[in-house]
Short mmCIF file of N, CA and C in Angstrom, two decimals:
data_model
loop_
_atom_site.label_atom_id
_atom_site.label_comp_id
_atom_site.label_asym_id
_atom_site.label_seq_id
_atom_site.Cartn_x
_atom_site.Cartn_y
_atom_site.Cartn_z
N MET A 1 -30.27 0.12 2.84
CA MET A 1 -29.15 -1.43 2.58
C MET A 1 -29.14 -1.94 3.55
N LYS A 2 -28.26 -2.78 3.68
CA LYS A 2 -27.84 -3.54 5.19
C LYS A 2 -26.72 -3.79 4.64
N LYS A 3 -26.07 -4.01 5.21
CA LYS A 3 -24.24 -3.65 5.13
C LYS A 3 -24.24 -5.60 5.38
N LYS A 4 -23.60 -5.91 4.38
CA LYS A 4 -23.13 -7.62 4.45
C LYS A 4 -21.79 -7.53 4.99
N HIS A 5 -21.59 -9.03 6.62
CA HIS A 5 -20.66 -8.54 6.27
C HIS A 5 -19.74 -10.20 6.55
N ILE A 6 -18.80 -10.59 5.57
CA ILE A 6 -18.09 -11.57 5.04
C ILE A 6 -16.93 -11.69 5.89
N GLU A 7 -17.42 -13.15 6.46
CA GLU A 7 -16.99 -13.79 7.40
C GLU A 7 -15.20 -14.76 6.93
N LYS A 8 -14.08 -14.53 7.49
CA LYS A 8 -13.08 -14.94 6.28
C LYS A 8 -12.30 -15.51 7.93
N ASP A 9 -12.64 -16.81 8.79
CA ASP A 9 -11.51 -17.37 9.76
C ASP A 9 -12.09 -17.05 10.82
N GLY A 10 -13.44 -17.15 11.10
CA GLY A 10 -14.51 -16.76 12.17
C GLY A 10 -14.67 -15.01 12.68
N GLN A 11 -13.73 -14.22 11.99
CA GLN A 11 -13.35 -12.60 11.93
C GLN A 11 -14.31 -11.56 10.96
N LYS A 12 -14.57 -10.87 11.66
CA LYS A 12 -15.27 -10.13 10.09
C LYS A 12 -14.42 -10.03 9.37
N SER A 13 -14.61 -9.73 7.88
CA SER A 13 -14.01 -9.10 6.54
C SER A 13 -13.01 -7.66 6.79
N LEU A 14 -11.50 -7.61 6.14
CA LEU A 14 -11.25 -6.23 6.95
C LEU A 14 -12.80 -5.01 5.38
N LEU A 15 -12.59 -6.18 4.90
CA LEU A 15 -13.87 -4.95 4.15
C LEU A 15 -15.27 -3.94 5.15
N SER A 16 -14.84 -4.84 5.81
CA SER A 16 -16.60 -4.20 6.93
C SER A 16 -15.63 -2.49 7.72
N LYS A 17 -14.41 -2.57 6.77
CA LYS A 17 -13.92 -1.49 7.92
C LYS A 17 -13.17 0.16 6.48
N PHE A 18 -13.37 -0.29 5.83
CA PHE A 18 -14.07 0.71 4.54
C PHE A 18 -15.21 0.65 3.61
N LYS A 19 -15.95 2.28 3.61
CA LYS A 19 -16.76 1.81 3.09
C LYS A 19 -17.05 1.99 1.51
N THR A 20 -16.54 2.73 0.99
CA THR A 20 -16.46 2.78 -0.48
C THR A 20 -15.54 1.87 -0.97
N ILE A 21 -15.29 1.41 -2.67
CA ILE A 21 -14.00 1.24 -3.02
C ILE A 21 -13.09 1.80 -3.34
N GLU A 22 -12.82 3.06 -3.13
CA GLU A 22 -11.96 3.99 -3.48
C GLU A 22 -11.23 4.65 -2.23
N SER A 23 -11.76 4.16 -1.55
CA SER A 23 -10.62 4.65 -0.42
C SER A 23 -10.27 3.08 0.38
N LEU A 24 -9.14 2.23 -0.96
CA LEU A 24 -8.76 2.00 -1.05
C LEU A 24 -6.95 1.66 -0.39
N PRO A 25 -6.43 2.01 0.00
CA PRO A 25 -4.71 3.03 -0.11
C PRO A 25 -4.39 2.85 -1.13
N ILE A 26 -3.95 2.92 -2.23
CA ILE A 26 -2.89 2.15 -2.90
C ILE A 26 -1.56 2.68 -2.83
N THR A 27 -1.46 4.72 -3.00
CA THR A 27 0.42 4.58 -2.73
C THR A 27 1.06 4.04 -1.59
N ARG A 28 0.45 4.23 -0.42
CA ARG A 28 0.36 3.15 0.98
C ARG A 28 0.84 1.26 0.31
N THR A 29 0.44 0.54 -0.20
CA THR A 29 0.06 -0.34 -0.33
C THR A 29 1.72 -0.45 -1.56
N LEU A 30 1.48 0.81 -2.42
CA LEU A 30 2.62 0.35 -2.99
C LEU A 30 3.89 0.47 -2.76
N ILE A 31 4.20 1.61 -1.44
CA ILE A 31 5.25 2.91 -0.86
C ILE A 31 5.65 0.95 -0.08
N LEU A 32 4.78 0.08 0.24
CA LEU A 32 5.68 -0.99 1.07
C LEU A 32 5.91 -1.93 1.09
N ILE A 33 5.13 -2.38 -0.37
CA ILE A 33 5.45 -3.41 -1.58
C ILE A 33 7.13 -3.16 -1.45
N CYS A 34 7.04 -1.61 -2.05
CA CYS A 34 9.04 -1.29 -2.69
C CYS A 34 9.55 -1.72 -1.74
N LEU A 35 9.53 -1.42 0.22
CA LEU A 35 10.63 -1.54 0.42
C LEU A 35 10.95 -2.48 1.53
N GLN A 36 9.67 -3.75 1.15
CA GLN A 36 9.63 -4.78 1.35
C GLN A 36 10.33 -5.74 0.61
N LYS A 37 10.08 -5.37 -0.69
CA LYS A 37 11.34 -5.29 -1.22
C LYS A 37 12.85 -5.45 -1.60
N LYS A 38 12.39 -4.26 -1.30
CA LYS A 38 14.10 -3.27 -1.47
C LYS A 38 14.10 -2.02 -0.21
N PRO A 39 14.27 -2.89 0.72
CA PRO A 39 15.20 -2.19 1.82
C PRO A 39 16.43 -0.95 1.71
N ASN A 40 16.01 -0.44 2.54
CA ASN A 40 17.41 1.61 2.28
C ASN A 40 17.18 1.45 1.28
N SER A 41 15.92 2.08 0.95
CA SER A 41 15.11 2.85 -0.50
C SER A 41 15.30 4.36 0.18
N SER A 42 15.96 5.14 -1.08
CA SER A 42 15.90 6.37 -1.37
C SER A 42 14.44 6.52 -1.80
N GLY A 43 14.15 7.66 -1.98
CA GLY A 43 12.60 8.21 -1.75
C GLY A 43 12.52 8.52 -3.67
N TYR A 44 13.97 8.64 -4.19
CA TYR A 44 13.93 8.36 -5.68
C TYR A 44 13.85 6.82 -6.28
N SER A 45 14.78 6.34 -5.81
CA SER A 45 14.80 5.42 -5.71
C SER A 45 13.43 4.53 -5.51
N LEU A 46 12.29 4.20 -4.73
CA LEU A 46 11.21 4.02 -4.08
C LEU A 46 9.94 4.86 -5.17
N ILE A 47 10.15 6.10 -6.27
CA ILE A 47 9.81 6.51 -7.19
C ILE A 47 9.92 5.30 -8.34
N LYS A 48 11.73 5.38 -8.80
CA LYS A 48 11.34 4.70 -9.64
C LYS A 48 10.82 3.02 -9.19
N SER A 49 11.16 2.61 -8.24
CA SER A 49 10.02 1.27 -7.77
C SER A 49 8.79 1.00 -8.71
N ILE A 50 8.39 2.23 -7.42
CA ILE A 50 6.76 2.14 -8.26
C ILE A 50 6.30 2.37 -9.71
N ARG A 51 7.37 2.56 -10.55
CA ARG A 51 6.75 3.21 -11.98
C ARG A 51 7.82 1.44 -12.74
N SER A 52 8.39 0.50 -12.07
CA SER A 52 8.49 -0.08 -12.99
C SER A 52 8.02 -1.90 -12.57
N LEU A 53 7.12 -1.46 -10.91
CA LEU A 53 5.90 -2.65 -10.31
C LEU A 53 5.20 -2.35 -11.09
N THR A 54 4.71 -0.77 -11.97
CA THR A 54 3.04 -0.69 -12.28
C THR A 54 3.11 -0.37 -13.68
N ASN A 55 4.50 -1.22 -14.12
CA ASN A 55 4.75 -0.26 -15.49
C ASN A 55 4.65 0.05 -16.38
N ASP A 56 4.79 1.70 -15.79
CA ASP A 56 4.40 3.16 -16.23
C ASP A 56 3.29 3.05 -16.11
N LEU A 57 2.39 3.07 -14.89
CA LEU A 57 1.32 3.34 -15.29
C LEU A 57 0.78 4.22 -13.84
N VAL A 58 1.47 3.67 -13.01
CA VAL A 58 1.74 4.92 -11.17
C VAL A 58 2.97 5.57 -11.21
N LYS A 59 2.68 7.15 -11.53
CA LYS A 59 4.06 7.86 -11.96
C LYS A 59 4.02 9.63 -10.82
N LEU A 60 4.33 8.52 -9.61
CA LEU A 60 4.63 9.03 -8.21
C LEU A 60 5.48 11.17 -8.74
N LYS A 61 4.00 11.90 -8.12
CA LYS A 61 5.65 12.90 -7.49
C LYS A 61 5.82 12.80 -6.49
N SER A 62 7.36 13.54 -5.75
CA SER A 62 7.89 13.37 -4.24
C SER A 62 6.58 14.57 -3.71
N GLY A 63 5.38 15.15 -4.73
CA GLY A 63 4.89 15.56 -3.18
C GLY A 63 3.91 15.18 -3.80
N THR A 64 4.10 14.15 -3.73
CA THR A 64 2.80 13.29 -3.13
C THR A 64 4.12 11.38 -2.54
N LEU A 65 4.50 11.31 -2.71
CA LEU A 65 4.99 10.18 -2.49
C LEU A 65 5.93 10.66 -0.54
N TYR A 66 6.49 11.84 -0.78
CA TYR A 66 7.15 12.63 0.88
C TYR A 66 6.05 12.33 1.87
N PRO A 67 4.96 13.63 1.94
CA PRO A 67 4.25 12.82 3.15
C PRO A 67 3.15 11.89 2.94
N GLU A 68 3.29 10.78 2.38
CA GLU A 68 3.10 9.31 3.05
C GLU A 68 4.12 9.05 3.50
N LEU A 69 5.22 8.88 3.07
CA LEU A 69 6.30 8.68 3.57
C LEU A 69 6.14 8.72 5.06
N ARG A 70 6.38 10.10 5.34
CA ARG A 70 6.18 11.55 6.39
C ARG A 70 4.60 10.29 8.26
N LYS A 71 3.34 10.23 6.97
CA LYS A 71 2.66 9.50 7.72
C LYS A 71 3.17 8.19 7.96
N LEU A 72 3.95 7.15 6.42
CA LEU A 72 3.75 5.78 7.37
C LEU A 72 5.34 5.99 8.31
N GLU A 73 5.50 6.80 8.90
CA GLU A 73 6.98 7.30 9.65
C GLU A 73 6.32 7.42 10.88
N LYS A 74 5.28 8.12 11.29
CA LYS A 74 5.06 8.63 12.58
C LYS A 74 3.81 7.53 12.72
N GLU A 75 3.31 6.77 11.94
CA GLU A 75 1.69 5.19 11.79
C GLU A 75 3.17 4.24 12.23
N GLY A 76 4.53 4.39 12.69
CA GLY A 76 5.64 3.90 12.75
C GLY A 76 5.36 2.38 11.81
N LEU A 77 5.26 2.20 10.58
CA LEU A 77 5.61 1.39 9.87
C LEU A 77 6.53 2.02 8.63
N VAL A 78 7.15 2.34 9.29
CA VAL A 78 8.12 2.45 8.29
C VAL A 78 10.19 3.54 9.45
N ILE A 79 11.03 3.45 9.18
CA ILE A 79 11.62 4.37 9.84
C ILE A 79 12.68 4.44 8.21
N SER A 80 13.57 6.02 8.75
CA SER A 80 14.33 6.45 7.42
C SER A 80 16.08 6.50 9.15
N VAL A 81 16.66 6.03 7.80
CA VAL A 81 18.10 6.42 8.46
C VAL A 81 18.39 8.10 7.36
N LEU A 82 19.63 8.68 8.05
CA LEU A 82 20.16 10.13 7.18
C LEU A 82 21.54 9.39 6.76
N THR A 83 21.80 9.33 6.20
CA THR A 83 23.01 8.90 5.25
C THR A 83 24.30 9.70 6.22
N GLU A 84 25.10 9.65 6.40
CA GLU A 84 26.50 10.28 6.24
C GLU A 84 27.25 10.65 5.30
N ASP A 85 27.69 10.62 3.65
CA ASP A 85 27.90 10.68 2.87
C ASP A 85 27.54 11.98 2.44
N LYS A 86 28.38 12.52 1.64
CA LYS A 86 27.89 13.93 1.11
C LYS A 86 26.32 14.52 0.90
N ARG A 87 25.86 13.16 0.75
CA ARG A 87 24.45 14.33 -0.41
C ARG A 87 23.86 14.20 0.75
N LYS A 88 24.34 13.11 2.00
CA LYS A 88 22.81 13.05 3.05
C LYS A 88 21.58 12.73 2.26
N THR A 89 21.32 11.20 1.98
CA THR A 89 20.66 10.98 1.67
C THR A 89 19.92 10.10 2.90
N ARG A 90 18.35 10.02 2.53
CA ARG A 90 17.71 9.82 3.60
C ARG A 90 16.90 8.41 3.09
N LEU A 91 17.69 6.84 3.71
CA LEU A 91 16.84 6.12 2.86
C LEU A 91 15.10 4.61 4.48
N TYR A 92 14.78 4.67 3.76
CA TYR A 92 13.81 3.60 4.34
C TYR A 92 13.43 2.22 3.83
N GLN A 93 13.31 2.03 6.02
CA GLN A 93 12.67 0.75 5.31
C GLN A 93 11.25 0.64 5.69
N ILE A 94 10.73 -0.78 6.21
CA ILE A 94 9.75 -1.25 6.10
C ILE A 94 9.68 -1.68 7.64
N THR A 95 9.02 -1.10 8.65
CA THR A 95 8.88 -2.22 9.98
C THR A 95 8.73 -3.11 9.91
N GLU A 96 8.32 -4.42 11.53
CA GLU A 96 7.43 -5.54 10.89
C GLU A 96 6.54 -5.31 11.03
N GLU A 97 6.20 -3.60 11.97
CA GLU A 97 4.38 -3.24 11.97
C GLU A 97 4.24 -2.58 10.73
N GLY A 98 4.68 -1.99 9.45
CA GLY A 98 5.22 -2.09 8.66
C GLY A 98 4.25 -3.28 7.48
N LYS A 99 4.75 -3.95 7.54
CA LYS A 99 5.20 -5.47 7.18
C LYS A 99 3.62 -6.15 7.57
N LYS A 100 3.30 -6.37 8.82
CA LYS A 100 2.09 -6.71 9.08
C LYS A 100 0.92 -6.25 8.44
N LYS A 101 0.92 -4.89 8.52
CA LYS A 101 0.23 -3.31 8.01
C LYS A 101 0.35 -3.36 5.94
N LEU A 102 0.72 -4.24 5.90
CA LEU A 102 0.64 -4.59 4.66
C LEU A 102 0.13 -5.30 4.25
N GLU A 103 0.51 -6.73 4.87
CA GLU A 103 -0.62 -7.72 4.92
C GLU A 103 -1.80 -7.78 5.17
N GLU A 104 -2.15 -7.09 5.99
CA GLU A 104 -3.83 -6.74 6.13
C GLU A 104 -3.93 -5.71 4.55
N LEU A 105 -3.03 -5.06 4.12
CA LEU A 105 -3.68 -4.36 2.73
C LEU A 105 -3.94 -5.23 1.36
N ILE A 106 -2.76 -6.25 1.40
CA ILE A 106 -3.51 -7.70 0.34
C ILE A 106 -4.38 -7.97 0.59
N ASN A 107 -4.70 -8.22 2.05
CA ASN A 107 -5.48 -9.20 1.96
C ASN A 107 -7.08 -8.25 1.98
N LEU A 108 -6.87 -7.36 1.88
CA LEU A 108 -8.16 -6.44 1.63
C LEU A 108 -8.27 -5.33 -0.14
N ILE A 109 -7.01 -6.06 -0.42
CA ILE A 109 -7.10 -6.07 -2.20
C ILE A 109 -7.57 -7.58 -2.57
N GLU A 110 -7.61 -8.49 -2.39
CA GLU A 110 -8.16 -9.64 -2.64
C GLU A 110 -9.25 -9.71 -2.25
N LEU A 111 -9.03 -9.32 -1.78
CA LEU A 111 -11.02 -9.65 -0.85
C LEU A 111 -12.40 -8.57 -2.22
N ARG A 112 -11.20 -7.18 -1.95
CA ARG A 112 -12.37 -6.37 -3.22
C ARG A 112 -12.37 -6.93 -5.20
N ILE A 113 -11.19 -7.43 -5.34
CA ILE A 113 -11.06 -8.52 -6.55
C ILE A 113 -12.05 -9.34 -5.88
N SER A 114 -11.96 -10.01 -5.18
CA SER A 114 -13.38 -11.21 -4.95
C SER A 114 -14.39 -10.76 -5.12
N ASN A 115 -14.84 -9.97 -4.27
CA ASN A 115 -15.90 -9.54 -3.23
C ASN A 115 -17.06 -8.31 -4.14
N ILE A 116 -15.83 -6.94 -4.89
CA ILE A 116 -16.59 -6.65 -5.72
C ILE A 116 -15.77 -6.87 -7.63
N LEU A 117 -15.05 -6.39 -7.69
CA LEU A 117 -14.77 -5.71 -9.07
C LEU A 117 -14.99 -7.09 -9.64
N GLN A 118 -15.01 -8.49 -8.69
CA GLN A 118 -14.94 -9.75 -9.92
C GLN A 118 -16.38 -9.76 -10.53
N PRO A 119 -16.81 -9.78 -9.07
CA PRO A 119 -18.16 -9.73 -9.35
C PRO A 119 -19.61 -8.62 -11.06
N ILE A 120 -18.39 -7.72 -10.54
CA ILE A 120 -19.00 -6.29 -11.64
C ILE A 120 -18.79 -6.66 -13.15
N ILE A 121 -17.65 -6.99 -13.40
CA ILE A 121 -16.57 -8.47 -14.05
C ILE A 121 -17.88 -9.10 -14.66
N ASN A 122 -18.07 -10.08 -14.36
CA ASN A 122 -19.22 -10.88 -14.26
C ASN A 122 -20.60 -9.84 -14.46
N ALA A 123 -21.24 -9.66 -14.41
CA ALA A 123 -22.59 -8.99 -14.78
C ALA A 123 -21.97 -7.97 -15.99
N TYR A 124 -21.15 -7.86 -15.99
CA TYR A 124 -20.87 -7.84 -17.52
C TYR A 124 -20.55 -8.54 -18.57
N ARG A 125 -20.47 -9.08 -18.78
CA ARG A 125 -20.07 -10.17 -19.50
C ARG A 125 -21.06 -10.97 -19.62
N LYS A 126 -22.65 -11.06 -18.53
CA LYS A 126 -23.51 -11.92 -18.95
C LYS A 126 -24.30 -11.29 -20.23
#
């Protein structure tokens, strides 16, 4: 089966970067959204924000969150600062590069909805 490339503003779609619908990085997207909305968030605060954003449907465990935060930091999408108070809390912020990546991820989600998910729903309802 030939791969269909969707054109948007004269460029190949972000969809061509991903082979399957399962490869959409939802955890990463949720973390970046929460950091954009609430900079200087601790890991615990991010877990609460993600639960709130998803109406308690996504309940990240620290074993999922912290490795992803380390990856994001390594990629330059997030930075962290260790506070000087008694509790030594690590606070996370989204970088400019992280904001660009978030925009790309949101565009990808929108394309997935309109080009893959909505046609599936429409086919079912016919």
